[in-house]
GROMACS .gro file of C-alpha atoms in nm:
model
  391
    1MET     CA    1   7.788  -5.987   8.627
    2ARG     CA    2   7.632  -5.944   8.968
    3PHE     CA    3   7.312  -6.088   9.108
    4ARG     CA    4   7.120  -6.023   9.426
    5HIS     CA    5   7.032  -6.343   9.608
    6PRO     CA    6   6.700  -6.347   9.798
    7ASP     CA    7   6.899  -6.342  10.123
    8GLY     CA    8   7.040  -6.003  10.022
    9SER     CA    9   7.394  -6.114   9.939
   10THR     CA   10   7.569  -6.063   9.604
   11VAL     CA   11   7.648  -6.358   9.377
   12HIS     CA   12   7.912  -6.300   9.109
   13LEU     CA   13   7.913  -6.462   8.763
   14ALA     CA   14   8.222  -6.448   8.541
   15TYR     CA   15   8.376  -6.633   8.250
   16CYS     CA   16   8.727  -6.775   8.266
   17THR     CA   17   8.992  -6.620   8.042
   18ASN     CA   18   9.194  -6.941   8.008
   19VAL     CA   19   9.000  -6.980   7.681
   20HIS     CA   20   9.228  -6.704   7.546
   21PRO     CA   21   9.594  -6.819   7.543
   22ALA     CA   22   9.835  -6.568   7.698
   23GLU     CA   23  10.156  -6.620   7.892
   24SER     CA   24  10.269  -6.257   7.926
   25LEU     CA   25  10.116  -5.946   8.074
   26ALA     CA   26  10.096  -5.797   7.724
   27GLY     CA   27   9.894  -6.100   7.619
   28VAL     CA   28   9.659  -6.055   7.913
   29ARG     CA   29   9.599  -5.694   7.816
   30ALA     CA   30   9.530  -5.800   7.459
   31GLN     CA   31   9.268  -6.043   7.594
   32LEU     CA   32   9.088  -5.762   7.771
   33ARG     CA   33   9.080  -5.553   7.454
   34ASP     CA   34   9.013  -5.822   7.194
   35HIS     CA   35   8.783  -6.059   7.382
   36CYS     CA   36   8.658  -5.959   7.725
   37GLU     CA   37   8.531  -5.611   7.644
   38PRO     CA   38   8.360  -5.731   7.322
   39VAL     CA   39   8.180  -6.001   7.522
   40ARG     CA   40   8.061  -5.737   7.770
   41ARG     CA   41   7.930  -5.522   7.487
   42ARG     CA   42   7.741  -5.813   7.334
   43LEU     CA   43   7.568  -5.869   7.666
   44GLY     CA   44   7.473  -5.503   7.688
   45ARG     CA   45   7.622  -5.474   8.035
   46ASP     CA   46   7.816  -5.187   8.189
   47ARG     CA   47   8.014  -5.437   8.396
   48LEU     CA   48   8.132  -5.793   8.327
   49GLY     CA   49   8.309  -6.031   8.561
   50ILE     CA   50   8.606  -6.225   8.430
   51GLY     CA   51   8.778  -6.517   8.597
   52LEU     CA   52   9.130  -6.410   8.515
   53TRP     CA   53   9.400  -6.664   8.433
   54LEU     CA   54   9.749  -6.530   8.499
   55ALA     CA   55  10.031  -6.757   8.386
   56ARG     CA   56  10.352  -6.760   8.588
   57ASP     CA   57  10.535  -6.500   8.378
   58ALA     CA   58  10.241  -6.258   8.377
   59ALA     CA   59  10.196  -6.298   8.752
   60ARG     CA   60  10.565  -6.241   8.824
   61THR     CA   61  10.567  -5.924   8.612
   62LEU     CA   62  10.279  -5.784   8.816
   63ILE     CA   63  10.434  -5.886   9.149
   64ASN     CA   64  10.765  -5.727   9.059
   65ASP     CA   65  10.625  -5.401   8.921
   66PRO     CA   66  10.354  -5.228   9.128
   67ALA     CA   67  10.307  -4.972   8.852
   68GLU     CA   68  10.209  -5.249   8.609
   69LEU     CA   69   9.961  -5.383   8.864
   70ARG     CA   70   9.803  -5.040   8.907
   71ALA     CA   71   9.785  -5.002   8.531
   72LEU     CA   72   9.610  -5.339   8.494
   73ARG     CA   73   9.358  -5.248   8.760
   74ALA     CA   74   9.291  -4.917   8.581
   75GLU     CA   75   9.250  -5.092   8.248
   76LEU     CA   76   8.999  -5.338   8.394
   77ASP     CA   77   8.798  -5.045   8.526
   78SER     CA   78   8.812  -4.852   8.199
   79ARG     CA   79   8.690  -5.155   8.001
   80GLY     CA   80   8.402  -5.228   8.237
   81LEU     CA   81   8.558  -5.549   8.368
   82GLU     CA   82   8.594  -5.675   8.724
   83VAL     CA   83   8.784  -5.961   8.883
   84VAL     CA   84   8.673  -6.143   9.198
   85THR     CA   85   8.815  -6.485   9.109
   86LEU     CA   86   9.126  -6.626   8.945
   87ASN     CA   87   9.191  -6.961   8.782
   88GLY     CA   88   9.512  -7.075   8.946
   89PHE     CA   89   9.508  -7.432   8.811
   90PRO     CA   90   9.725  -7.397   8.496
   91TYR     CA   91  10.073  -7.269   8.577
   92GLU     CA   92  10.203  -7.201   8.227
   93GLY     CA   93  10.177  -7.330   7.872
   94PHE     CA   94   9.799  -7.370   7.870
   95GLY     CA   95   9.788  -7.237   7.515
   96ALA     CA   96  10.048  -7.484   7.388
   97ASP     CA   97   9.971  -7.720   7.102
   98GLU     CA   98   9.985  -8.010   7.348
   99VAL     CA   99   9.900  -7.958   7.715
  100LYS     CA  100   9.787  -8.303   7.834
  101TYR     CA  101   9.964  -8.405   8.158
  102ARG     CA  102  10.173  -8.085   8.172
  103VAL     CA  103   9.882  -7.893   8.326
  104TYR     CA  104   9.933  -8.083   8.654
  105ARG     CA  105  10.285  -7.949   8.715
  106PRO     CA  106  10.406  -7.808   8.940
  107ASP     CA  107  10.184  -7.984   9.191
  108TRP     CA  108  10.133  -7.916   9.561
  109THR     CA  109  10.444  -8.116   9.656
  110GLU     CA  110  10.660  -7.863   9.468
  111PRO     CA  111  10.759  -7.520   9.606
  112ASP     CA  112  10.674  -7.341   9.281
  113ARG     CA  113  10.304  -7.420   9.326
  114LEU     CA  114  10.294  -7.257   9.669
  115ALA     CA  115  10.494  -6.958   9.549
  116HIS     CA  116  10.272  -6.904   9.245
  117THR     CA  117   9.948  -6.935   9.439
  118THR     CA  118  10.078  -6.691   9.700
  119ASP     CA  119  10.153  -6.446   9.420
  120LEU     CA  120   9.803  -6.490   9.279
  121ALA     CA  121   9.646  -6.421   9.618
  122ARG     CA  122   9.843  -6.099   9.656
  123LEU     CA  123   9.744  -5.989   9.306
  124LEU     CA  124   9.378  -6.072   9.354
  125ALA     CA  125   9.366  -5.870   9.675
  126ALA     CA  126   9.486  -5.570   9.472
  127LEU     CA  127   9.252  -5.634   9.176
  128LEU     CA  128   8.929  -5.681   9.371
  129PRO     CA  129   8.674  -5.402   9.317
  130ASP     CA  130   8.665  -5.145   9.596
  131ASP     CA  131   8.325  -5.266   9.718
  132VAL     CA  132   8.424  -5.637   9.725
  133THR     CA  133   8.615  -5.787  10.016
  134GLU     CA  134   8.621  -6.158   9.923
  135GLY     CA  135   8.812  -6.322   9.639
  136SER     CA  136   8.858  -6.683   9.531
  137ILE     CA  137   9.121  -6.885   9.347
  138SER     CA  138   9.074  -7.235   9.208
  139THR     CA  139   9.378  -7.461   9.209
  140LEU     CA  140   9.517  -7.803   9.125
  141PRO     CA  141   9.361  -8.087   9.331
  142LEU     CA  142   9.697  -8.164   9.496
  143ALA     CA  143   9.853  -8.363   9.208
  144TRP     CA  144   9.804  -8.607   8.925
  145ARG     CA  145   9.749  -8.948   9.085
  146THR     CA  146  10.090  -9.086   8.985
  147PRO     CA  147  10.338  -9.082   9.148
  148TYR     CA  148  10.151  -8.909   9.435
  149ASP     CA  149   9.912  -9.188   9.531
  150GLY     CA  150  10.048  -9.428   9.787
  151ASP     CA  151  10.328  -9.191   9.892
  152PRO     CA  152  10.260  -9.068  10.247
  153GLU     CA  153  10.548  -8.821  10.229
  154ALA     CA  154  10.391  -8.653   9.925
  155ALA     CA  155  10.063  -8.619  10.112
  156ARG     CA  156  10.237  -8.464  10.411
  157THR     CA  157  10.429  -8.221  10.190
  158ALA     CA  158  10.115  -8.107  10.009
  159CYS     CA  159   9.923  -8.066  10.334
  160ALA     CA  160  10.207  -7.861  10.483
  161ALA     CA  161  10.213  -7.636  10.174
  162LEU     CA  162   9.840  -7.570  10.200
  163THR     CA  163   9.873  -7.495  10.570
  164THR     CA  164  10.150  -7.246  10.493
  165LEU     CA  165   9.931  -7.090  10.227
  166ALA     CA  166   9.642  -7.054  10.472
  167GLN     CA  167   9.871  -6.872  10.714
  168ARG     CA  168   9.983  -6.638  10.437
  169LEU     CA  169   9.621  -6.569  10.345
  170ASP     CA  170   9.548  -6.481  10.708
  171ALA     CA  171   9.837  -6.234  10.703
  172LEU     CA  172   9.721  -6.093  10.368
  173SER     CA  173   9.375  -6.033  10.511
  174GLU     CA  174   9.520  -5.851  10.810
  175LEU     CA  175   9.729  -5.633  10.579
  176THR     CA  176   9.472  -5.554  10.308
  177GLY     CA  177   9.128  -5.618  10.457
  178LYS     CA  178   9.063  -5.855  10.164
  179SER     CA  179   8.977  -6.219  10.233
  180ILE     CA  180   9.115  -6.456   9.967
  181ARG     CA  181   9.015  -6.823   9.967
  182ILE     CA  182   9.156  -7.117   9.770
  183GLY     CA  183   8.948  -7.402   9.629
  184LEU     CA  184   9.094  -7.740   9.535
  185GLU     CA  185   8.928  -7.839   9.208
  186PRO     CA  186   8.861  -8.216   9.194
  187GLU     CA  187   8.937  -8.357   8.849
  188PRO     CA  188   8.928  -8.711   8.706
  189GLY     CA  189   9.268  -8.877   8.718
  190CYS     CA  190   9.400  -8.663   9.002
  191THR     CA  191   9.466  -8.774   9.356
  192VAL     CA  192   9.157  -8.570   9.445
  193GLU     CA  193   8.930  -8.697   9.168
  194THR     CA  194   8.593  -8.641   9.333
  195THR     CA  195   8.440  -8.418   9.598
  196ALA     CA  196   8.450  -8.718   9.833
  197ASP     CA  197   8.827  -8.744   9.778
  198ALA     CA  198   8.866  -8.381   9.884
  199ILE     CA  199   8.718  -8.422  10.231
  200ALA     CA  200   9.011  -8.599  10.399
  201PRO     CA  201   9.293  -8.364  10.285
  202LEU     CA  202   9.084  -8.054  10.350
  203THR     CA  203   8.996  -8.184  10.695
  204ASP     CA  204   9.369  -8.236  10.756
  205VAL     CA  205   9.440  -7.874  10.662
  206ALA     CA  206   9.140  -7.763  10.869
  207HIS     CA  207   9.138  -7.397  10.771
  208ASP     CA  208   8.843  -7.187  10.654
  209ARG     CA  209   9.049  -7.026  10.378
  210ILE     CA  210   9.113  -7.359  10.203
  211GLY     CA  211   8.804  -7.521  10.052
  212ILE     CA  212   8.680  -7.669   9.728
  213CYS     CA  213   8.598  -7.551   9.377
  214VAL     CA  214   8.310  -7.755   9.236
  215ASP     CA  215   8.350  -7.791   8.859
  216THR     CA  216   8.023  -7.929   8.724
  217CYS     CA  217   8.191  -8.093   8.422
  218HIS     CA  218   8.428  -8.283   8.651
  219LEU     CA  219   8.144  -8.369   8.889
  220ALA     CA  220   7.941  -8.513   8.602
  221THR     CA  221   8.234  -8.697   8.442
  222SER     CA  222   8.282  -8.886   8.769
  223PHE     CA  223   7.907  -8.960   8.784
  224GLU     CA  224   7.874  -8.786   9.119
  225ASP     CA  225   7.525  -8.701   9.238
  226PRO     CA  226   7.524  -8.324   9.308
  227GLY     CA  227   7.300  -8.342   9.613
  228THR     CA  228   7.497  -8.623   9.775
  229ALA     CA  229   7.827  -8.449   9.701
  230LEU     CA  230   7.722  -8.112   9.842
  231ASP     CA  231   7.558  -8.267  10.148
  232ALA     CA  232   7.881  -8.455  10.226
  233LEU     CA  233   8.091  -8.141  10.190
  234ASN     CA  234   7.855  -7.951  10.418
  235ALA     CA  235   7.857  -8.229  10.678
  236ALA     CA  236   8.238  -8.229  10.678
  237GLY     CA  237   8.254  -7.849  10.711
  238VAL     CA  238   8.423  -7.806  10.373
  239ARG     CA  239   8.347  -7.468  10.218
  240VAL     CA  240   8.255  -7.434   9.849
  241VAL     CA  241   8.486  -7.148   9.759
  242LYS     CA  242   8.365  -7.122   9.400
  243SER     CA  243   8.195  -7.324   9.129
  244GLN     CA  244   8.289  -7.355   8.765
  245LEU     CA  245   7.982  -7.393   8.547
  246SER     CA  246   8.067  -7.641   8.275
  247ALA     CA  247   7.925  -7.944   8.095
  248ALA     CA  248   8.087  -8.273   7.998
  249LEU     CA  249   8.041  -8.487   7.687
  250HIS     CA  250   7.783  -8.767   7.736
  251ALA     CA  251   7.737  -9.083   7.525
  252GLU     CA  252   7.440  -9.292   7.633
  253HIS     CA  253   7.512  -9.592   7.406
  254PRO     CA  254   7.890  -9.618   7.356
  255HIS     CA  255   7.864  -9.970   7.213
  256LEU     CA  256   7.711  -9.837   6.892
  257PRO     CA  257   7.955  -9.775   6.603
  258GLU     CA  258   7.795  -9.441   6.518
  259VAL     CA  259   7.846  -9.325   6.878
  260ARG     CA  260   8.212  -9.426   6.871
  261THR     CA  261   8.252  -9.232   6.546
  262ALA     CA  262   8.088  -8.924   6.695
  263LEU     CA  263   8.309  -8.944   7.003
  264GLY     CA  264   8.614  -8.978   6.783
  265ALA     CA  265   8.558  -8.627   6.650
  266PHE     CA  266   8.622  -8.494   7.002
  267ALA     CA  267   8.947  -8.690   7.057
  268GLU     CA  268   9.212  -8.424   6.994
  269PRO     CA  269   9.581  -8.382   7.079
  270ARG     CA  270   9.580  -8.074   7.299
  271PHE     CA  271   9.402  -8.159   7.625
  272LEU     CA  272   9.337  -8.473   7.825
  273HIS     CA  273   8.977  -8.589   7.801
  274GLN     CA  274   8.949  -8.838   8.084
  275THR     CA  275   8.659  -9.075   8.017
  276ARG     CA  276   8.449  -9.254   8.279
  277THR     CA  277   8.164  -9.501   8.306
  278SER     CA  278   7.968  -9.604   8.614
  279THR     CA  279   7.925  -9.980   8.649
  280ALA     CA  280   7.785 -10.211   8.914
  281ALA     CA  281   8.146 -10.272   9.020
  282GLY     CA  282   8.219  -9.900   9.051
  283LEU     CA  283   8.367  -9.621   8.840
  284ARG     CA  284   8.590  -9.728   8.550
  285GLY     CA  285   8.795  -9.493   8.339
  286THR     CA  286   9.073  -9.405   8.097
  287ASP     CA  287   9.309  -9.110   8.098
  288ASP     CA  288   9.202  -8.996   7.752
  289LEU     CA  289   8.912  -9.029   7.512
  290ASP     CA  290   9.105  -9.202   7.235
  291GLU     CA  291   9.199  -9.484   7.475
  292ALA     CA  292   8.830  -9.542   7.541
  293ILE     CA  293   8.704  -9.540   7.184
  294GLY     CA  294   9.000  -9.728   7.037
  295GLY     CA  295   8.965 -10.059   7.217
  296ARG     CA  296   8.825 -10.245   7.513
  297ALA     CA  297   8.968 -10.029   7.789
  298LEU     CA  298   8.618  -9.940   7.910
  299PRO     CA  299   8.301 -10.151   7.932
  300ASP     CA  300   8.049 -10.011   7.690
  301SER     CA  301   7.723 -10.144   7.832
  302THR     CA  302   7.677  -9.826   8.037
  303ALA     CA  303   7.695  -9.459   7.944
  304TRP     CA  304   8.030  -9.285   7.899
  305ARG     CA  305   8.118  -8.932   7.999
  306ALA     CA  306   8.430  -8.748   7.885
  307HIS     CA  307   8.607  -8.451   8.041
  308PHE     CA  308   8.548  -8.222   7.747
  309HIS     CA  309   8.405  -7.881   7.836
  310VAL     CA  310   8.137  -7.841   7.570
  311PRO     CA  311   7.966  -7.502   7.518
  312LEU     CA  312   7.681  -7.467   7.765
  313HIS     CA  313   7.427  -7.340   7.513
  314ALA     CA  314   7.525  -7.573   7.228
  315PRO     CA  315   7.528  -7.945   7.318
  316PRO     CA  316   7.677  -8.175   7.055
  317ALA     CA  317   7.450  -8.321   6.791
  318PRO     CA  318   7.293  -8.664   6.842
  319PRO     CA  319   7.388  -8.934   6.917
  320LEU     CA  320   7.589  -8.737   7.176
  321THR     CA  321   7.471  -8.485   7.431
  322SER     CA  322   7.608  -8.289   7.728
  323THR     CA  323   7.568  -8.305   8.105
  324LEU     CA  324   7.393  -7.968   8.125
  325PRO     CA  325   7.125  -8.127   8.351
  326VAL     CA  326   7.396  -8.194   8.611
  327LEU     CA  327   7.496  -7.827   8.596
  328ARG     CA  328   7.133  -7.721   8.643
  329THR     CA  329   7.087  -7.948   8.944
  330THR     CA  330   7.416  -7.842   9.103
  331LEU     CA  331   7.346  -7.473   9.051
  332ALA     CA  332   7.004  -7.509   9.211
  333ARG     CA  333   7.166  -7.659   9.519
  334LEU     CA  334   7.444  -7.401   9.527
  335VAL     CA  335   7.241  -7.082   9.499
  336GLY     CA  336   6.875  -7.185   9.488
  337GLY     CA  337   6.833  -7.227   9.863
  338PRO     CA  338   6.770  -6.973  10.137
  339VAL     CA  339   7.145  -6.901  10.162
  340PRO     CA  340   7.395  -6.944   9.875
  341LEU     CA  341   7.658  -7.212   9.933
  342THR     CA  342   7.900  -7.010   9.721
  343ARG     CA  343   7.895  -6.657   9.582
  344HIS     CA  344   8.149  -6.703   9.302
  345LEU     CA  345   8.039  -6.870   8.977
  346GLU     CA  346   8.256  -6.899   8.667
  347VAL     CA  347   8.172  -7.030   8.321
  348GLU     CA  348   8.478  -7.227   8.214
  349THR     CA  349   8.463  -7.350   7.857
  350TYR     CA  350   8.827  -7.343   7.754
  351THR     CA  351   8.788  -7.601   7.476
  352TRP     CA  352   8.627  -7.383   7.208
  353GLN     CA  353   8.931  -7.423   6.982
  354ALA     CA  354   8.951  -7.797   7.059
  355LEU     CA  355   8.601  -7.867   6.927
  356PRO     CA  356   8.563  -8.064   6.603
  357PRO     CA  357   8.670  -7.830   6.319
  358GLU     CA  358   8.318  -7.763   6.193
  359LEU     CA  359   8.212  -7.642   6.541
  360ARG     CA  360   8.508  -7.414   6.615
  361PRO     CA  361   8.472  -7.037   6.600
  362ARG     CA  362   8.673  -6.906   6.307
  363THR     CA  363   8.689  -6.541   6.413
  364ARG     CA  364   8.707  -6.336   6.730
  365THR     CA  365   8.352  -6.227   6.662
  366GLN     CA  366   8.224  -6.583   6.657
  367LEU     CA  367   8.410  -6.667   6.978
  368ALA     CA  368   8.273  -6.360   7.155
  369ASP     CA  369   7.923  -6.449   7.038
  370GLY     CA  370   7.963  -6.801   7.177
  371ILE     CA  371   8.094  -6.688   7.515
  372ALA     CA  372   7.816  -6.431   7.542
  373ALA     CA  373   7.561  -6.704   7.466
  374GLU     CA  374   7.704  -6.922   7.743
  375LEU     CA  375   7.685  -6.637   7.992
  376THR     CA  376   7.330  -6.561   7.882
  377LEU     CA  377   7.228  -6.920   7.955
  378ALA     CA  378   7.394  -6.903   8.297
  379ARG     CA  379   7.226  -6.570   8.368
  380ASP     CA  380   6.886  -6.711   8.276
  381LEU     CA  381   6.937  -7.009   8.508
  382LEU     CA  382   7.019  -6.776   8.795
  383VAL     CA  383   6.718  -6.556   8.731
  384ASP     CA  384   6.497  -6.867   8.718
  385LEU     CA  385   6.629  -6.958   9.064
  386GLY     CA  386   6.508  -6.625   9.202
  387LEU     CA  387   6.825  -6.416   9.178
  388LYS     CA  388   6.798  -6.061   9.047
  389GLU     CA  389   7.051  -5.934   8.795
  390LEU     CA  390   7.215  -5.612   8.910
  391PRO     CA  391   7.331  -5.324   8.686
   0.00000   0.00000   0.00000
């Protein structure tokens, strides 16, 4: 979906296809047929943006076979779909029964991460619509904090890899005329957990093609103030490459037994749900939700937030809620001013099938309806901020 900002530029809105598990190119094509095109039809649009997730095997197939890449581009066009952004965070296995810590490997100290991201940049340059010259890719925020933290050699290796990537992106732009940018996506538990953590490494890389992806669920989980975060990034000269529009799980009174019970319904075995609380002594947290609700790992006199991407249009029932207000505030700062701070927005609710059983979609139709409802909410927020939806 495209929108005209009051300054005349185009802002793109997509939804991320990592909600549909697929490791192979055949699986990606099935996603387009079974999910993406039906969502577009529900929205009554001739064109729908998707934030494509290409696992390693699918990406390698496309890199090694130009005919397959041309065929994918043709299929996107025929189904009324367009790609201006990729989710390059998960490498493989994102649809596995248990993902947890696996999603952070390979990290930016490992050659496979650089190679895969280079492949994604080349593919995105070929998949961009003819009238679009800028693409974005979100990626792992360097590494999970252990064993990276405290290892200066790991930091140097990751910085060198990003510098090499920036040079490759420069060369790709010269070759294709397409400008691809990479955004580190801060996430709780990683060595870059917050937007503030991103400033130092991105300053070290010091290249316009390497910036940040602001995920509003992650921002809220870490209790970051959107205005303060974005002002600091701007002051440091860090570019917001893209933003993922998402909402975290919020529990205002975690000391109450009924709140613990409600939170327990969201503790599931597939993904990590890092949980945080903001205290007078600073941010406290656990790696997963069950660690928080099962004991005394977290103080419970202040609100808890969990890294669980809840549907934007359907916050959980009381006594829980979502951090949709943080998304609203962040979006207003990102695109509500005289000039947009980013032009790539992506709804990323990949946890539909991880919701408590009674809230999960049971059919493709129900999932498509839910995704369309999320995009409708995002569209309405953009229109309220003065953007005009384009055909």
